[in-house]
C-alpha atoms as a printed R data frame, in Angstrom:
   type eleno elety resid chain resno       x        y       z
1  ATOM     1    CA   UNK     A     1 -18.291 -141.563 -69.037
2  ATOM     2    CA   UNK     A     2 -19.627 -144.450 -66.710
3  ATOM     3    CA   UNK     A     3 -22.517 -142.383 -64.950
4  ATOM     4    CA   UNK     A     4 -25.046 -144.805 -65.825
5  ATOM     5    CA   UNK     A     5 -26.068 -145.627 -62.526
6  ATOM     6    CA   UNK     A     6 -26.601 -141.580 -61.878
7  ATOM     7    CA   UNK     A     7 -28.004 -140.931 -64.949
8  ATOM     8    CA   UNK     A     8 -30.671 -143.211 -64.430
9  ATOM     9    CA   UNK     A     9 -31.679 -141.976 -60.711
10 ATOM    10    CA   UNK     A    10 -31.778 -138.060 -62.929
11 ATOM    11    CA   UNK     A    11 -34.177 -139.693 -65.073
12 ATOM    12    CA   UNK     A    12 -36.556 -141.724 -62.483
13 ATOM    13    CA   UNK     A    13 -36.639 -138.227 -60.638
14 ATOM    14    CA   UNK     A    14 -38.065 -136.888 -63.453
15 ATOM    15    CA   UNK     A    15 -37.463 -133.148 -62.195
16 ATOM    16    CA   UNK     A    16 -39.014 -130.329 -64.340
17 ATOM    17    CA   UNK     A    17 -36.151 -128.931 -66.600
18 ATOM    18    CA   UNK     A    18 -36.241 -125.296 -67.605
19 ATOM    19    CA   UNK     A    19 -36.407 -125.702 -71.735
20 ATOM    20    CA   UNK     A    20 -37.373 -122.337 -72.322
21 ATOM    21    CA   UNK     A    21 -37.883 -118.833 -70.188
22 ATOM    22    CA   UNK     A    22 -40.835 -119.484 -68.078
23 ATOM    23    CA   UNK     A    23 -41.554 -123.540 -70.156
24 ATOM    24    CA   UNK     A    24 -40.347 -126.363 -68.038
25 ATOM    25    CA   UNK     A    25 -40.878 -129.863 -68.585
26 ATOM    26    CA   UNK     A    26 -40.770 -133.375 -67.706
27 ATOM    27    CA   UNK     A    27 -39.654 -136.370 -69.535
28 ATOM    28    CA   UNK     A    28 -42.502 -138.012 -71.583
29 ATOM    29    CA   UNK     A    29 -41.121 -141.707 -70.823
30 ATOM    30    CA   UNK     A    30 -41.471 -142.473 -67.608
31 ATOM    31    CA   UNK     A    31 -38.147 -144.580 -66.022
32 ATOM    32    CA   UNK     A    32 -39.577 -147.050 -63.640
33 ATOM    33    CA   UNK     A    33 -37.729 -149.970 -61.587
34 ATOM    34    CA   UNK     A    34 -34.736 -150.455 -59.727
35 ATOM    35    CA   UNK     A    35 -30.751 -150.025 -60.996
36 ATOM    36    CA   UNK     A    36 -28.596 -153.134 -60.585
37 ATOM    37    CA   UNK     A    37 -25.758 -153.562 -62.561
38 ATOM    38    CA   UNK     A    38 -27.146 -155.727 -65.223
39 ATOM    39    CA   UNK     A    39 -28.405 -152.661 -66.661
40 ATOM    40    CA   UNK     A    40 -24.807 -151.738 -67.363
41 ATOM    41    CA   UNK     A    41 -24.865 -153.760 -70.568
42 ATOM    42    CA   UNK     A    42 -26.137 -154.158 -73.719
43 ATOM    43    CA   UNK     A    43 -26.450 -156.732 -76.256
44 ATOM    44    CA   UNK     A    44 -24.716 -156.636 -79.358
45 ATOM    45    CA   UNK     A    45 -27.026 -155.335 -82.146
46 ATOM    46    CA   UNK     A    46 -27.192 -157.974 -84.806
47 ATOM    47    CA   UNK     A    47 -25.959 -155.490 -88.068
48 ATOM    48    CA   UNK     A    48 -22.712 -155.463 -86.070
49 ATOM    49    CA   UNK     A    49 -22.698 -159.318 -85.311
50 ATOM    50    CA   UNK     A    50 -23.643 -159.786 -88.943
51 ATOM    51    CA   UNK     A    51 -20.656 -157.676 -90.206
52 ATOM    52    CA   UNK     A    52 -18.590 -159.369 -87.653
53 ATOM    53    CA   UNK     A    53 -18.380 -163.233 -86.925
54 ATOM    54    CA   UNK     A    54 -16.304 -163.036 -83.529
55 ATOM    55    CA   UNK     A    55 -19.251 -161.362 -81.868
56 ATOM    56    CA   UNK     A    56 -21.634 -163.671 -82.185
């Protein structure tokens, strides 16, 4: 479950993937930058904080 850090080097590769016989493709979005481990988190979405004080 944590392959973050590999997931995102799969994505910056951006390697053609087989989607059909003879169709590959790319993704659309490309990933740019560099992975540090800030990028290991997220923030909170505010429904959630709304529905629950202690995460705020």
């Amino acid at each position: 479950m944590d392959d973050l850090k590999n997931t995102f080097a799969s994505r910056q590769a951006n390697a053609p993937v087989e989607v059909a016989p003879g169709l590959s493709l790319t993704e659309g979005v490309e990933v740019t930058g560099s992975w540090n481990e800030s990028r290991n988190y997220a923030t909170i979405p505010s429904f959630d904080a709304d529905l629950n004080e202690n995460l705020k």
